[in-house]
Tab-separated table of C-alpha atoms in Angstrom:
chain	number	residue	atom	x	y	z
X	1	MET	CA	0.000	0.000	0.000
X	2	LEU	CA	2.873	2.363	0.762
X	3	ALA	CA	4.429	1.458	-2.593
X	4	ALA	CA	1.137	2.454	-4.254
X	5	GLY	CA	1.192	5.752	-2.398
X	6	LEU	CA	4.802	6.411	-3.385
X	7	LEU	CA	4.044	5.660	-7.034
X	8	ALA	CA	1.045	8.016	-6.879
X	9	LYS	CA	3.203	10.754	-5.313
X	10	LYS	CA	5.783	10.520	-8.110
X	11	ALA	CA	3.016	10.515	-10.732
X	12	VAL	CA	1.446	13.669	-9.298
X	13	GLU	CA	4.857	15.352	-9.152
X	14	ARG	CA	5.331	14.588	-12.858
X	15	GLY	CA	1.924	16.043	-13.673
X	16	LEU	CA	0.181	12.768	-14.574
X	17	SER	CA	-3.530	12.247	-14.019
X	18	VAL	CA	-6.134	9.522	-14.440
X	19	ASN	CA	-8.556	9.735	-17.376
X	20	PRO	CA	-12.063	10.434	-16.005
X	21	ILE	CA	-13.479	7.425	-17.877
X	22	VAL	CA	-11.466	5.253	-15.436
X	23	LYS	CA	-13.315	4.651	-12.154
X	24	THR	CA	-10.909	4.595	-9.199
X	25	SER	CA	-11.440	3.753	-5.542
X	26	LEU	CA	-9.474	2.916	-2.422
X	27	ALA	CA	-10.948	0.390	0.013
X	28	PRO	CA	-8.363	-0.479	2.681
X	29	GLY	CA	-8.875	-3.522	4.851
X	30	SER	CA	-8.355	-1.448	7.988
X	31	ARG	CA	-8.433	2.160	9.174
X	32	VAL	CA	-4.803	1.672	10.141
X	33	VAL	CA	-3.953	1.772	6.422
X	34	THR	CA	-5.413	5.262	6.189
X	35	ASP	CA	-3.457	6.263	9.308
X	36	TYR	CA	-0.069	5.233	7.981
X	37	LEU	CA	-0.735	6.562	4.461
X	38	LYS	CA	-1.704	9.876	6.025
X	39	LYS	CA	1.372	9.939	8.283
X	40	ALA	CA	3.581	9.210	5.243
X	41	ASN	CA	1.903	12.104	3.333
X	42	LEU	CA	0.741	9.655	0.674
X	43	LEU	CA	-3.044	9.779	1.134
X	44	ASP	CA	-3.306	13.126	-0.663
X	45	PRO	CA	-1.392	12.028	-3.819
X	46	LEU	CA	-3.647	8.961	-4.073
X	47	ALA	CA	-6.729	11.173	-3.717
X	48	LYS	CA	-5.443	13.521	-6.436
X	49	LEU	CA	-5.423	10.539	-8.792
X	50	GLY	CA	-8.988	9.660	-7.784
X	51	PHE	CA	-8.133	6.983	-5.239
X	52	ASN	CA	-10.343	8.306	-2.468
X	53	VAL	CA	-11.270	6.082	0.461
X	54	VAL	CA	-14.752	4.696	-0.257
X	55	ALA	CA	-15.014	2.375	2.746
X	56	TYR	CA	-13.064	-0.239	4.672
X	57	GLY	CA	-13.069	-3.946	3.991
X	58	CYS	CA	-15.120	-5.793	1.409
X	59	THR	CA	-16.307	-3.008	-0.870
X	60	THR	CA	-14.965	-2.426	-4.368
X	61	CYS	CA	-14.096	-6.073	-5.022
X	62	ILE	CA	-17.684	-7.143	-4.359
X	63	GLY	CA	-19.352	-4.424	-6.426
X	64	ASN	CA	-20.119	-1.936	-3.677
X	65	SER	CA	-18.138	1.156	-4.642
X	66	GLY	CA	-20.932	2.841	-6.567
X	67	PRO	CA	-22.044	2.980	-10.193
X	68	LEU	CA	-20.067	3.753	-13.313
X	69	SER	CA	-20.776	7.136	-14.850
X	70	SER	CA	-23.858	6.972	-17.053
X	71	GLU	CA	-21.818	7.866	-20.171
X	72	VAL	CA	-19.341	5.044	-19.553
X	73	ALA	CA	-22.120	2.545	-18.783
X	74	ARG	CA	-23.925	3.539	-21.972
X	75	ALA	CA	-20.755	3.141	-24.050
X	76	VAL	CA	-20.083	-0.321	-22.600
X	77	THR	CA	-23.619	-1.589	-23.217
X	78	SER	CA	-24.165	0.007	-26.630
X	79	GLY	CA	-20.782	-1.174	-27.904
X	80	ASP	CA	-21.006	-4.585	-26.201
X	81	LEU	CA	-17.525	-3.879	-24.818
X	82	VAL	CA	-15.473	-6.173	-22.612
X	83	ALA	CA	-14.617	-3.599	-19.955
X	84	ALA	CA	-11.810	-4.473	-17.542
X	85	ALA	CA	-10.964	-3.843	-13.902
X	86	VAL	CA	-7.581	-4.079	-12.199
X	87	LEU	CA	-7.813	-4.748	-8.481
X	88	SER	CA	-5.574	-5.750	-5.603
X	89	GLY	CA	-8.205	-8.043	-4.101
X	90	ASN	CA	-8.080	-11.831	-4.214
X	91	ARG	CA	-11.017	-12.708	-6.490
X	92	ASN	CA	-11.270	-11.994	-10.217
X	93	PHE	CA	-14.616	-13.569	-11.122
X	94	GLU	CA	-16.614	-12.006	-13.945
X	95	GLY	CA	-19.077	-9.296	-13.022
X	96	ARG	CA	-17.944	-9.201	-9.400
X	97	VAL	CA	-16.556	-5.650	-9.373
X	98	HIS	CA	-19.470	-4.383	-11.490
X	99	PRO	CA	-22.104	-6.110	-13.655
X	100	LEU	CA	-20.759	-4.330	-16.745
X	101	VAL	CA	-17.141	-5.314	-16.071
X	102	LYS	CA	-16.512	-8.735	-17.564
X	103	ALA	CA	-12.703	-9.013	-17.215
X	104	ASN	CA	-10.964	-8.580	-13.865
X	105	PHE	CA	-7.195	-8.711	-13.367
X	106	LEU	CA	-5.464	-9.150	-10.011
X	107	ALA	CA	-2.406	-6.980	-9.424
X	108	SER	CA	-0.361	-5.459	-6.602
X	109	PRO	CA	-1.543	-2.059	-5.252
X	110	PRO	CA	1.164	-0.049	-7.094
X	111	LEU	CA	0.297	-1.783	-10.366
X	112	VAL	CA	-3.368	-0.882	-9.841
X	113	VAL	CA	-2.335	2.787	-9.725
X	114	ALA	CA	-0.104	2.309	-12.772
X	115	TYR	CA	-2.883	0.765	-14.882
X	116	ALA	CA	-5.253	3.547	-13.809
X	117	LEU	CA	-2.716	6.091	-15.098
X	118	ALA	CA	-2.375	4.151	-18.356
X	119	GLY	CA	-6.146	3.962	-18.729
X	120	THR	CA	-5.973	0.546	-20.381
X	121	VAL	CA	-4.913	-3.017	-19.691
X	122	ASP	CA	-3.838	-3.368	-23.319
X	123	ILE	CA	-0.327	-2.079	-22.677
X	124	ASP	CA	3.223	-3.410	-22.319
X	125	LEU	CA	4.340	-1.656	-19.145
X	126	ASN	CA	7.975	-2.515	-19.862
X	127	LYS	CA	7.992	-0.671	-23.174
X	128	GLU	CA	5.058	1.731	-23.395
X	129	PRO	CA	4.663	4.947	-21.360
X	130	LEU	CA	1.895	5.426	-18.807
X	131	GLY	CA	1.414	8.957	-20.125
X	132	ASN	CA	3.186	12.259	-20.703
X	133	ASP	CA	4.356	14.618	-17.983
X	134	SER	CA	3.691	18.353	-17.737
X	135	LYS	CA	6.505	18.968	-20.224
X	136	GLY	CA	5.119	16.515	-22.746
X	137	GLN	CA	7.786	13.913	-22.033
X	138	PRO	CA	6.791	10.211	-21.830
X	139	VAL	CA	6.723	8.719	-18.340
X	140	TYR	CA	7.338	4.983	-17.966
X	141	LEU	CA	6.554	2.629	-15.114
X	142	LYS	CA	10.265	2.370	-14.266
X	143	ASP	CA	10.313	6.165	-13.750
X	144	LEU	CA	7.665	5.953	-11.024
X	145	TRP	CA	8.319	2.582	-9.416
X	146	PRO	CA	9.554	3.091	-5.819
X	147	THR	CA	12.813	1.505	-4.698
X	148	GLN	CA	12.996	-0.971	-1.834
X	149	ASN	CA	14.828	1.662	0.243
X	150	GLU	CA	12.054	4.205	-0.363
X	151	ILE	CA	9.455	1.690	0.778
X	152	LYS	CA	11.499	0.719	3.860
X	153	GLU	CA	11.941	4.355	4.826
X	154	ALA	CA	8.208	4.999	4.453
X	155	ILE	CA	7.404	2.003	6.657
X	156	ALA	CA	9.936	3.036	9.310
X	157	SER	CA	8.665	6.614	9.467
X	158	SER	CA	4.920	5.998	9.299
X	159	LEU	CA	4.074	2.624	10.778
X	160	ASP	CA	4.161	1.556	14.419
X	161	VAL	CA	2.326	-0.876	16.651
X	162	SER	CA	0.480	1.851	18.565
X	163	MET	CA	-1.663	2.521	15.467
X	164	PHE	CA	-3.104	-0.976	15.641
X	165	LYS	CA	-3.619	-0.813	19.409
X	166	ASP	CA	-5.415	2.534	19.178
X	167	ARG	CA	-7.683	1.533	16.289
X	168	TYR	CA	-8.573	-1.925	17.562
X	169	SER	CA	-9.081	-0.997	21.213
X	170	SER	CA	-12.562	0.310	20.312
X	171	VAL	CA	-13.245	-1.711	17.171
X	172	PHE	CA	-16.512	-3.189	18.511
X	173	GLU	CA	-18.024	0.096	19.691
X	174	GLY	CA	-19.243	1.197	16.285
X	175	SER	CA	-19.760	4.652	14.860
X	176	ASP	CA	-22.139	7.278	16.233
X	177	MET	CA	-24.561	6.378	13.433
X	178	TRP	CA	-24.468	2.718	14.496
X	179	LYS	CA	-24.992	3.612	18.145
X	180	ALA	CA	-27.966	5.808	17.243
X	181	ILE	CA	-29.960	2.900	15.773
X	182	LYS	CA	-33.049	2.320	17.923
X	183	VAL	CA	-33.759	-1.326	18.737
X	184	SER	CA	-36.675	-2.832	20.597
X	185	GLY	CA	-34.736	-5.557	22.364
X	186	GLY	CA	-36.199	-8.845	23.586
X	187	ASP	CA	-35.307	-12.514	23.318
X	188	ILE	CA	-37.253	-13.198	20.110
X	189	TYR	CA	-36.670	-11.308	16.884
X	190	GLU	CA	-39.737	-9.468	15.581
X	191	TRP	CA	-39.904	-10.245	11.867
X	192	ASP	CA	-40.996	-7.317	9.711
X	193	GLU	CA	-42.615	-8.469	6.473
X	194	ALA	CA	-41.977	-5.039	4.947
X	195	SER	CA	-38.205	-5.349	5.363
X	196	THR	CA	-36.212	-5.912	2.190
X	197	TYR	CA	-33.064	-6.674	4.205
X	198	ILE	CA	-34.165	-9.342	6.693
X	199	HIS	CA	-36.866	-11.903	6.033
X	200	HIS	CA	-38.088	-14.907	7.973
X	201	PRO	CA	-36.305	-17.770	6.157
X	202	PRO	CA	-38.409	-20.700	4.952
X	203	TYR	CA	-36.054	-23.519	5.955
X	204	PHE	CA	-38.074	-24.635	9.010
X	205	GLN	CA	-41.569	-23.571	7.971
X	206	SER	CA	-42.716	-27.124	7.221
X	207	LEU	CA	-40.307	-28.967	9.522
X	208	THR	CA	-41.710	-31.920	11.460
X	209	LEU	CA	-40.014	-33.850	14.254
X	210	ASP	CA	-40.292	-37.053	12.236
X	211	VAL	CA	-37.557	-37.625	9.675
X	212	PRO	CA	-39.240	-38.006	6.268
X	213	SER	CA	-38.523	-41.005	4.067
X	214	VAL	CA	-35.975	-40.665	1.285
X	215	ASN	CA	-37.638	-41.246	-2.074
X	216	ASP	CA	-36.561	-41.319	-5.692
X	217	ILE	CA	-36.581	-38.006	-7.555
X	218	LYS	CA	-39.133	-38.339	-10.347
X	219	GLY	CA	-39.940	-36.143	-13.365
X	220	ALA	CA	-37.151	-33.625	-12.805
X	221	ARG	CA	-36.222	-30.909	-15.268
X	222	VAL	CA	-32.839	-29.307	-15.910
X	223	LEU	CA	-32.620	-25.748	-14.603
X	224	GLY	CA	-29.043	-25.298	-15.777
X	225	LEU	CA	-26.797	-27.296	-18.109
X	226	PHE	CA	-23.247	-26.084	-17.493
X	227	GLY	CA	-19.721	-26.854	-18.609
X	228	ASP	CA	-16.525	-26.968	-16.548
X	229	SER	CA	-15.371	-24.667	-13.739
X	230	ILE	CA	-18.687	-23.181	-12.663
X	231	THR	CA	-17.616	-21.190	-9.607
X	232	THR	CA	-19.540	-20.249	-6.491
X	233	ASP	CA	-19.488	-16.658	-7.817
X	234	HIS	CA	-21.389	-17.875	-10.885
X	235	ILE	CA	-23.948	-19.507	-8.587
X	236	SER	CA	-24.118	-17.309	-5.501
X	237	PRO	CA	-25.641	-13.813	-5.491
X	238	ALA	CA	-22.700	-11.407	-5.317
X	239	GLY	CA	-22.003	-7.793	-6.094
X	240	ASN	CA	-24.276	-5.226	-7.684
X	241	ILE	CA	-27.999	-5.872	-8.169
X	242	ALA	CA	-28.950	-5.204	-11.799
X	243	VAL	CA	-32.041	-3.040	-12.331
X	244	ASP	CA	-33.663	-5.433	-14.819
X	245	SER	CA	-32.831	-8.614	-12.875
X	246	PRO	CA	-35.468	-10.588	-10.925
X	247	ALA	CA	-33.971	-9.244	-7.668
X	248	GLY	CA	-33.931	-5.679	-9.013
X	249	LYS	CA	-37.556	-5.907	-10.150
X	250	PHE	CA	-38.557	-7.401	-6.779
X	251	LEU	CA	-36.996	-4.481	-4.888
X	252	GLN	CA	-38.577	-1.872	-7.180
X	253	GLU	CA	-41.985	-3.491	-6.692
X	254	ARG	CA	-41.474	-2.839	-2.973
X	255	GLY	CA	-40.614	0.794	-3.460
X	256	VAL	CA	-36.825	0.506	-3.350
X	257	GLN	CA	-35.191	2.813	-5.894
X	258	PRO	CA	-32.138	1.531	-7.827
X	259	LYS	CA	-29.896	4.035	-6.022
X	260	ASP	CA	-30.857	2.278	-2.769
X	261	PHE	CA	-30.428	-1.303	-3.994
X	262	ASN	CA	-27.139	-1.699	-2.122
X	263	GLN	CA	-25.724	-5.092	-3.137
X	264	TYR	CA	-26.411	-8.775	-2.568
X	265	GLY	CA	-23.969	-9.043	0.321
X	266	ALA	CA	-25.919	-6.442	2.286
X	267	ARG	CA	-29.210	-8.251	1.614
X	268	ARG	CA	-28.026	-11.779	2.369
X	269	GLY	CA	-30.519	-11.884	5.258
X	270	ASN	CA	-33.447	-11.767	2.836
X	271	ASP	CA	-34.014	-15.079	1.075
X	272	LEU	CA	-36.553	-13.480	-1.301
X	273	VAL	CA	-33.811	-11.272	-2.738
X	274	MET	CA	-31.055	-13.876	-2.629
X	275	ALA	CA	-33.069	-16.624	-4.325
X	276	ARG	CA	-33.734	-14.204	-7.180
X	277	GLY	CA	-30.019	-13.449	-7.444
X	278	THR	CA	-28.900	-17.079	-7.639
X	279	PHE	CA	-27.315	-18.058	-10.996
X	280	ALA	CA	-27.465	-14.344	-11.952
X	281	ASN	CA	-23.808	-13.832	-12.921
X	282	ILE	CA	-23.439	-11.953	-16.212
X	283	ARG	CA	-20.909	-14.465	-17.574
X	284	LEU	CA	-22.795	-17.621	-16.617
X	285	LYS	CA	-22.939	-19.942	-19.626
X	286	ASN	CA	-26.060	-22.099	-19.529
X	287	LEU	CA	-25.855	-24.412	-22.540
X	288	LEU	CA	-29.652	-24.494	-22.740
X	289	VAL	CA	-29.527	-20.951	-24.150
X	290	ALA	CA	-26.023	-20.905	-25.724
X	291	PRO	CA	-24.377	-18.708	-26.870
X	292	LYS	CA	-26.336	-16.306	-24.667
X	293	GLU	CA	-24.719	-15.536	-21.314
X	294	GLY	CA	-26.159	-14.534	-17.968
X	295	ASN	CA	-29.246	-15.316	-15.904
X	296	TRP	CA	-31.127	-17.279	-18.574
X	297	THR	CA	-32.514	-20.755	-19.120
X	298	LYS	CA	-35.380	-22.538	-20.839
X	299	HIS	CA	-38.514	-23.715	-19.109
X	300	PHE	CA	-39.895	-26.924	-20.567
X	301	PRO	CA	-43.629	-27.412	-20.071
X	302	ASP	CA	-45.377	-30.732	-19.560
X	303	PRO	CA	-43.955	-33.160	-22.161
X	304	GLU	CA	-47.495	-34.304	-22.942
X	305	ARG	CA	-48.301	-30.774	-24.189
X	306	ALA	CA	-45.076	-29.782	-25.948
X	307	GLN	CA	-42.408	-31.610	-27.903
X	308	GLY	CA	-39.271	-30.362	-26.185
X	309	ILE	CA	-39.857	-26.711	-27.059
X	310	GLY	CA	-38.530	-24.646	-24.181
X	311	VAL	CA	-39.504	-21.078	-23.369
X	312	GLU	CA	-36.542	-18.778	-22.653
X	313	MET	CA	-36.743	-16.842	-19.383
X	314	PRO	CA	-34.663	-15.848	-16.329
X	315	ILE	CA	-33.485	-18.845	-14.277
X	316	TYR	CA	-35.411	-17.743	-11.196
X	317	ASP	CA	-38.669	-17.404	-13.159
X	318	ALA	CA	-38.231	-20.894	-14.612
X	319	ALA	CA	-37.477	-22.269	-11.141
X	320	MET	CA	-40.684	-20.761	-9.759
X	321	LYS	CA	-42.704	-22.163	-12.679
X	322	TYR	CA	-41.333	-25.636	-11.991
X	323	GLN	CA	-42.180	-25.278	-8.300
X	324	SER	CA	-45.748	-24.217	-9.136
X	325	GLU	CA	-46.001	-27.313	-11.351
X	326	SER	CA	-44.545	-29.557	-8.590
X	327	VAL	CA	-41.643	-30.393	-10.886
X	328	PRO	CA	-38.276	-30.927	-9.150
X	329	ALA	CA	-35.249	-29.225	-10.680
X	330	ILE	CA	-31.718	-30.505	-11.183
X	331	VAL	CA	-28.438	-29.016	-12.380
X	332	ILE	CA	-26.004	-30.772	-14.721
X	333	ALA	CA	-22.373	-29.648	-14.933
X	334	GLY	CA	-18.876	-30.659	-15.971
X	335	LYS	CA	-15.658	-30.708	-13.968
X	336	GLU	CA	-14.877	-28.671	-10.840
X	337	TYR	CA	-18.410	-27.578	-10.058
X	338	GLY	CA	-18.427	-25.086	-7.165
X	339	THR	CA	-14.823	-23.862	-7.236
X	340	GLY	CA	-13.937	-20.554	-5.582
X	341	SER	CA	-15.027	-19.109	-2.252
X	342	SER	CA	-17.008	-21.431	0.008
X	343	ARG	CA	-20.170	-19.344	-0.257
X	344	ASP	CA	-23.107	-20.681	1.745
X	345	TRP	CA	-25.583	-19.016	-0.635
X	346	ALA	CA	-24.190	-21.082	-3.519
X	347	ALA	CA	-26.022	-23.973	-1.842
X	348	LYS	CA	-28.885	-22.063	-0.197
X	349	GLY	CA	-29.896	-20.283	-3.412
X	350	PRO	CA	-30.322	-23.420	-5.551
X	351	LEU	CA	-32.247	-25.082	-2.706
X	352	LEU	CA	-34.693	-22.171	-2.604
X	353	GLN	CA	-35.053	-22.435	-6.389
X	354	GLY	CA	-36.127	-26.061	-5.987
X	355	VAL	CA	-32.892	-27.797	-7.049
X	356	ARG	CA	-32.897	-31.327	-5.638
X	357	ALA	CA	-29.675	-32.691	-7.120
X	358	VAL	CA	-26.545	-31.642	-9.000
X	359	ILE	CA	-24.987	-34.118	-11.433
X	360	ALA	CA	-21.377	-33.202	-12.284
X	361	GLU	CA	-18.109	-34.771	-13.385
X	362	SER	CA	-16.422	-33.490	-10.224
X	363	PHE	CA	-17.085	-31.106	-7.337
X	364	GLU	CA	-14.985	-28.679	-5.322
X	365	ARG	CA	-14.793	-30.400	-1.937
X	366	ILE	CA	-16.209	-27.609	0.276
X	367	HIS	CA	-19.084	-26.850	-2.078
X	368	ARG	CA	-19.955	-30.553	-2.239
X	369	SER	CA	-20.273	-30.641	1.544
X	370	ASN	CA	-22.282	-27.381	1.508
X	371	LEU	CA	-24.748	-28.961	-0.937
X	372	VAL	CA	-25.162	-31.926	1.400
X	373	GLY	CA	-25.565	-29.518	4.313
X	374	MET	CA	-28.532	-27.912	2.557
X	375	GLY	CA	-30.113	-31.216	1.537
X	376	ILE	CA	-29.127	-31.101	-2.145
X	377	LEU	CA	-27.813	-34.404	-3.491
X	378	PRO	CA	-24.395	-34.223	-5.235
X	379	LEU	CA	-24.159	-36.934	-7.907
X	380	LYS	CA	-20.969	-37.757	-9.796
X	381	PHE	CA	-20.890	-39.118	-13.335
X	382	MET	CA	-18.930	-42.326	-13.719
X	383	ASP	CA	-15.363	-41.777	-14.927
X	384	GLY	CA	-15.287	-41.092	-18.651
X	385	GLN	CA	-18.925	-40.046	-18.799
X	386	ASN	CA	-20.510	-36.618	-18.957
X	387	ALA	CA	-23.565	-34.924	-20.406
X	388	GLU	CA	-22.030	-34.731	-23.875
X	389	SER	CA	-20.891	-38.358	-24.029
X	390	LEU	CA	-24.354	-39.499	-22.905
X	391	GLY	CA	-26.051	-37.272	-25.472
X	392	LEU	CA	-27.915	-35.201	-22.893
X	393	LYS	CA	-29.289	-31.916	-24.249
X	394	GLY	CA	-31.053	-30.638	-21.121
X	395	ASP	CA	-34.576	-31.003	-22.510
X	396	GLU	CA	-35.026	-34.501	-21.068
X	397	VAL	CA	-37.188	-35.564	-18.128
X	398	PHE	CA	-35.070	-37.145	-15.378
X	399	ASP	CA	-35.752	-39.851	-12.822
X	400	ILE	CA	-33.109	-40.562	-10.160
X	401	VAL	CA	-33.846	-44.004	-8.745
X	402	GLY	CA	-32.247	-46.039	-5.991
X	403	LEU	CA	-32.602	-43.426	-3.246
X	404	SER	CA	-33.883	-44.820	0.038
X	405	ASP	CA	-33.694	-44.649	3.820
X	406	HIS	CA	-31.110	-47.425	3.687
X	407	MET	CA	-28.580	-45.680	1.462
X	408	LYS	CA	-24.935	-46.210	2.302
X	409	PRO	CA	-22.114	-43.702	1.819
X	410	LYS	CA	-21.157	-43.316	-1.836
X	411	SER	CA	-24.065	-45.412	-3.082
X	412	VAL	CA	-24.374	-45.959	-6.824
X	413	VAL	CA	-27.803	-44.948	-8.107
X	414	THR	CA	-29.426	-44.870	-11.549
X	415	VAL	CA	-30.473	-41.868	-13.618
X	416	LYS	CA	-33.079	-42.335	-16.352
X	417	ALA	CA	-33.278	-39.494	-18.849
X	418	LYS	CA	-36.318	-39.624	-21.109
X	419	LYS	CA	-35.673	-37.799	-24.368
X	420	VAL	CA	-38.203	-35.891	-26.461
X	421	ASP	CA	-38.586	-38.844	-28.845
X	422	GLY	CA	-39.386	-41.186	-25.951
X	423	LYS	CA	-36.026	-42.944	-25.835
X	424	VAL	CA	-34.519	-43.363	-22.359
X	425	VAL	CA	-30.835	-42.953	-21.540
X	426	ASP	CA	-29.887	-44.986	-18.454
X	427	PHE	CA	-26.645	-44.236	-16.633
X	428	LYS	CA	-25.110	-44.769	-13.218
X	429	VAL	CA	-23.909	-42.030	-10.864
X	430	THR	CA	-22.287	-42.035	-7.434
X	431	ALA	CA	-24.151	-40.229	-4.661
X	432	LEU	CA	-21.384	-38.267	-2.948
X	433	LEU	CA	-22.678	-38.678	0.562
X	434	ASN	CA	-19.242	-39.652	1.802
X	435	THR	CA	-19.943	-40.662	5.402
X	436	ASP	CA	-22.768	-42.022	7.542
X	437	VAL	CA	-23.066	-38.541	9.059
X	438	GLU	CA	-23.656	-37.021	5.608
X	439	VAL	CA	-26.210	-39.705	4.777
X	440	ASN	CA	-28.016	-38.702	7.966
X	441	TYR	CA	-27.855	-35.009	6.989
X	442	TYR	CA	-29.387	-35.825	3.612
X	443	ARG	CA	-32.120	-37.952	5.189
X	444	ASN	CA	-33.035	-35.034	7.474
X	445	GLY	CA	-33.068	-32.536	4.618
X	446	GLY	CA	-29.795	-30.890	5.591
X	447	ILE	CA	-27.594	-30.082	8.561
X	448	LEU	CA	-29.909	-27.357	9.910
X	449	HIS	CA	-32.839	-29.757	10.131
X	450	THR	CA	-30.636	-32.435	11.696
X	451	VAL	CA	-29.358	-30.094	14.407
X	452	LEU	CA	-32.809	-28.696	15.195
X	453	ARG	CA	-34.376	-32.145	15.492
X	454	ASN	CA	-31.532	-33.252	17.776
X	455	LEU	CA	-31.938	-30.146	19.939
X	456	VAL	CA	-35.667	-30.764	20.349
X	457	LYS	CA	-35.051	-34.407	21.256
């Protein structure tokens, strides 16, 4: 961070600036960062280049540093541009920084400043200048890059342990605004149906003390047919809430203006918003609607009434149609399903959309266990098999048979996929319930139901 400040200082001294079409922001992980940048006289040079402190912690990298200017947003959408972000966070998933930003590159803090000065990622920083100084002379990265001695001197003069002690001694007190919030108190939370931030979750609404029987999944439809490396950021609601998305429309129907949408992370306590934001990533590739990207799928009506002709619509809308028709939903994917951050909503969201099982070539280990924890059955294709090799198009009707109360860990079950022409493709899959404990979780409908039933007993 000090290196970024030093680079900014040298850039300002040379008369460089950041093109206004480039959105810049500074979101330190701690207030201590601001303290030592200020003490080193480096906060002002960063601000002069547009790197003003927007907040602390998880902000810019998760799409919560504000909108792009309307002119820039219009240019990106009208030109179908692949806009890029350069960030010093640790996640570079598509659409995470902003729904209109498809390409995200991870870099060190000083390189973030350098790319902002350049105004493009399409540059060879070893050979091309970042810009011209006040005298019209080209300025290269090597001209601005701080030396190790400069960085060490800045650390020695501006950073000490007392900063951390002072800042963290009152870290749990909160700001005056936080303290001013009026609360009613009491042992039981009073749910407010009008709240768009916190909603009474549905997980226990129909819970009984008796563990229900495990039955085969019959007549399921494919909500999403995906390829390899579908990440939890593709699945889980994250970042900015698009105005024309199911979640955006839901909030507007309740009187929330787009400027007050906030982002999915702030509304993770409202399942009605989060379910609508599941599978809403702008770069999600659902093969049912290829080559179209984003929150789209096809809803297939009753096979007795239509010959495999699906109706294109948002994934959430299709999920709700299937639920209204009492049709279970499944997801089919390739290798490494669920890679990335271990996001709980990557399992909660599909559950709320009615997904009963995910059939994939392989799973990321934490996401697999999160699916089990929410009562969704992870099923693994046999080695050498996948949707393509089996000729699955996603318009079939699926039966998953062999599920019972007496299932053992890693049981092999059968999937029957009935095609539009009536032919049935039979194939085996392994139910990745890896232990007796996980089998018990699945029988109960998930870990939450298991724990609650055990507490009552």
